[in-house]
Amino acid sequence: MVSSEYERRIATRFAGFDQDGNGYIDRQDFSGAAKALLAEFGTTARSDKGQALFIGAEAFWQGMAGIADRDGDQRINRDEFVNGAVKRLRDNPERFAAIARPFLHAALQIADGDGDGSVTVEEVGRVLRVLGATPSIADTAAAALDADADGRVAEDEIVVAFAQYFTVPE
Ligand code: CA
Ligand code: CA
């Protein structure tokens, strides 16, 4: 039986990918997220980090389209998301992590203000807010990632948590 709580969570995940809110997940949502992250952290699109972010965003889109865009119209509608992406990725969260990792890696490089190779809880919260999370959800999620409470979050923890969040265990 499919619970209404499960449906609600699916709708939230879909909205998270549908960054421009037009009812479809498509390439524009991923490039738009990349642009918003660059603006938030004052990084240019032409910089090495900016280029890496756009390459990661395109790879993320291509990976998601390969899994979910059944009719090949270059858009993932809600039905394709629920019956393609969510079901397949739930069975294989490692695949989702592999698809998302280049984008997440590049995003964390951009968010890493002092360039020491790790990001602070505050920086992760800023990334999540730019990607559409409400401030309270972003801050709670960022703090939860910092399991040992040292104020910093490792990339692997973020990739795993991101995969778990978007693959929506029932
Ligand atoms: Ca969209
Ligand atoms: Ca489609």
Short mmCIF file of C-alpha atoms and ligand atoms in Angstrom, two decimals:
data_model
loop_
_atom_site.label_atom_id
_atom_site.label_comp_id
_atom_site.label_asym_id
_atom_site.label_seq_id
_atom_site.Cartn_x
_atom_site.Cartn_y
_atom_site.Cartn_z
CA MET A 1 0.00 0.00 0.00
CA VAL A 2 1.27 3.45 -0.90
CA SER A 3 0.96 5.83 1.99
CA SER A 4 0.01 9.48 1.64
CA GLU A 5 3.21 10.32 3.54
CA TYR A 6 5.19 8.54 0.81
CA GLU A 7 3.29 10.47 -1.90
CA ARG A 8 3.94 13.72 -0.09
CA ARG A 9 7.66 12.99 0.10
CA ILE A 10 7.77 12.10 -3.61
CA ALA A 11 6.10 15.42 -4.43
CA THR A 12 8.69 17.26 -2.34
CA ARG A 13 11.56 15.51 -4.13
CA PHE A 14 10.05 16.28 -7.54
CA ALA A 15 9.73 19.95 -6.59
CA GLY A 16 13.37 19.88 -5.48
CA PHE A 17 14.50 18.85 -8.97
CA ASP A 18 11.95 21.06 -10.76
CA GLN A 19 13.88 24.18 -9.79
CA ASP A 20 11.90 26.55 -12.03
CA GLY A 21 8.57 25.03 -11.02
CA ASN A 22 7.20 24.51 -14.55
CA GLY A 23 6.04 20.95 -13.85
CA TYR A 24 8.90 19.19 -15.63
CA ILE A 25 12.44 18.29 -14.73
CA ASP A 26 14.68 19.19 -17.64
CA ARG A 27 18.17 20.44 -18.48
CA GLN A 28 17.20 24.02 -17.60
CA ASP A 29 16.56 23.02 -14.01
CA PHE A 30 20.09 21.68 -13.66
CA SER A 31 21.84 24.56 -15.43
CA GLY A 32 19.66 26.98 -13.46
CA ALA A 33 20.74 25.40 -10.18
CA ALA A 34 24.37 25.71 -11.29
CA LYS A 35 23.92 29.40 -12.11
CA ALA A 36 22.24 30.07 -8.77
CA LEU A 37 25.08 28.39 -6.89
CA LEU A 38 27.69 30.41 -8.79
CA ALA A 39 25.84 33.64 -7.97
CA GLU A 40 25.46 32.72 -4.28
CA PHE A 41 29.18 32.10 -3.86
CA GLY A 42 30.44 34.79 -6.22
CA THR A 43 32.09 32.39 -8.68
CA THR A 44 32.20 33.04 -12.43
CA ALA A 45 30.93 30.51 -14.97
CA ARG A 46 34.24 30.76 -16.85
CA SER A 47 36.40 29.81 -13.86
CA ASP A 48 37.63 26.22 -13.53
CA LYS A 49 35.20 25.64 -10.67
CA GLY A 50 32.35 27.17 -12.63
CA GLN A 51 33.11 25.01 -15.67
CA ALA A 52 33.24 21.90 -13.47
CA LEU A 53 29.86 22.78 -11.98
CA PHE A 54 28.19 23.10 -15.40
CA ILE A 55 29.80 19.85 -16.58
CA GLY A 56 28.56 18.15 -13.40
CA ALA A 57 25.07 19.60 -13.83
CA GLU A 58 24.89 18.32 -17.43
CA ALA A 59 26.11 14.85 -16.35
CA PHE A 60 23.52 14.83 -13.56
CA TRP A 61 20.78 15.72 -16.05
CA GLN A 62 21.95 13.13 -18.60
CA GLY A 63 22.05 10.47 -15.91
CA MET A 64 18.56 11.27 -14.68
CA ALA A 65 17.19 11.45 -18.25
CA GLY A 66 18.78 8.11 -19.08
CA ILE A 67 16.96 6.52 -16.16
CA ALA A 68 13.62 8.30 -16.28
CA ASP A 69 12.85 10.01 -19.62
CA ARG A 70 11.01 7.08 -21.15
CA ASP A 71 9.43 8.94 -24.07
CA GLY A 72 12.66 10.75 -24.92
CA ASP A 73 11.15 14.25 -24.99
CA GLN A 74 14.03 15.63 -22.91
CA ARG A 75 11.72 16.26 -20.00
CA ILE A 76 10.96 14.16 -16.93
CA ASN A 77 7.34 14.57 -15.97
CA ARG A 78 5.91 13.57 -12.61
CA ASP A 79 4.85 10.12 -13.83
CA GLU A 80 8.30 9.41 -15.28
CA PHE A 81 9.87 10.64 -12.04
CA VAL A 82 7.74 8.42 -9.82
CA ASN A 83 7.72 5.30 -11.99
CA GLY A 84 11.21 5.62 -13.43
CA ALA A 85 13.61 7.61 -11.33
CA VAL A 86 12.33 6.93 -7.84
CA LYS A 87 11.77 3.19 -8.24
CA ARG A 88 15.01 2.48 -10.05
CA LEU A 89 17.15 4.67 -7.85
CA ARG A 90 15.57 3.33 -4.69
CA ASP A 91 16.78 -0.11 -5.77
CA ASN A 92 20.21 1.26 -6.55
CA PRO A 93 21.24 4.28 -4.44
CA GLU A 94 24.89 3.76 -5.48
CA ARG A 95 23.88 4.55 -9.05
CA PHE A 96 22.23 7.77 -7.94
CA ALA A 97 25.34 8.71 -5.96
CA ALA A 98 27.49 8.11 -9.06
CA ILE A 99 25.21 10.29 -11.20
CA ALA A 100 25.06 13.12 -8.68
CA ARG A 101 28.66 13.07 -7.44
CA PRO A 102 30.38 15.25 -10.10
CA PHE A 103 27.78 18.00 -9.56
CA LEU A 104 27.94 17.73 -5.77
CA HIS A 105 31.74 17.64 -5.82
CA ALA A 106 31.88 20.81 -7.93
CA ALA A 107 29.22 22.51 -5.77
CA LEU A 108 31.22 21.80 -2.62
CA GLN A 109 34.41 23.11 -4.23
CA ILE A 110 32.54 26.36 -4.88
CA ALA A 111 31.01 26.47 -1.39
CA ASP A 112 34.37 25.82 0.28
CA GLY A 113 35.09 29.44 1.12
CA ASP A 114 38.53 28.99 2.68
CA GLY A 115 39.62 26.36 0.14
CA ASP A 116 40.75 23.84 2.73
CA GLY A 117 38.94 20.95 1.04
CA SER A 118 36.00 20.60 3.42
CA VAL A 119 32.84 22.60 3.90
CA THR A 120 31.25 24.01 7.02
CA VAL A 121 27.72 23.30 8.17
CA GLU A 122 26.90 26.93 7.36
CA GLU A 123 28.19 26.53 3.77
CA VAL A 124 26.15 23.36 3.25
CA GLY A 125 23.08 25.21 4.54
CA ARG A 126 23.66 27.96 1.96
CA VAL A 127 23.89 25.36 -0.84
CA LEU A 128 20.63 23.73 0.25
CA ARG A 129 18.83 27.08 0.46
CA VAL A 130 19.99 28.02 -3.04
CA LEU A 131 18.66 24.67 -4.27
CA GLY A 132 15.25 25.50 -2.85
CA ALA A 133 15.15 24.13 0.68
CA THR A 134 13.41 26.32 3.23
CA PRO A 135 15.88 27.92 5.69
CA SER A 136 14.80 25.75 8.61
CA ILE A 137 15.01 22.53 6.59
CA ALA A 138 18.36 23.56 5.10
CA ASP A 139 19.89 24.34 8.49
CA THR A 140 18.48 21.21 10.12
CA ALA A 141 19.69 19.00 7.27
CA ALA A 142 23.13 20.60 7.22
CA ALA A 143 23.56 20.16 10.98
CA ALA A 144 22.38 16.54 10.78
CA LEU A 145 25.14 15.80 8.26
CA ASP A 146 27.76 16.79 10.81
CA ALA A 147 27.59 13.54 12.74
CA ASP A 148 30.61 14.24 14.96
CA ALA A 149 29.60 17.90 15.53
CA ASP A 150 32.96 19.41 14.60
CA GLY A 151 31.26 22.00 12.38
CA ARG A 152 32.52 20.49 9.13
CA VAL A 153 31.00 18.04 6.67
CA ALA A 154 32.86 15.58 4.44
CA GLU A 155 31.94 15.14 0.78
CA ASP A 156 31.16 11.43 1.12
CA GLU A 157 28.65 12.15 3.88
CA ILE A 158 26.90 14.68 1.65
CA VAL A 159 26.76 12.37 -1.37
CA VAL A 160 25.34 9.51 0.70
CA ALA A 161 22.80 11.73 2.47
CA PHE A 162 21.74 13.32 -0.82
CA ALA A 163 21.22 9.90 -2.41
CA GLN A 164 19.20 8.72 0.58
CA TYR A 165 17.08 11.86 0.55
CA PHE A 166 16.21 11.72 -3.15
CA THR A 167 15.71 7.98 -3.38
CA VAL A 168 12.99 8.15 -0.72
CA PRO A 169 12.94 4.88 1.18
CA GLU A 170 9.38 3.80 1.86
CA CA B 1 11.45 22.57 -14.53
CA CA B 2 9.75 12.54 -20.80
#
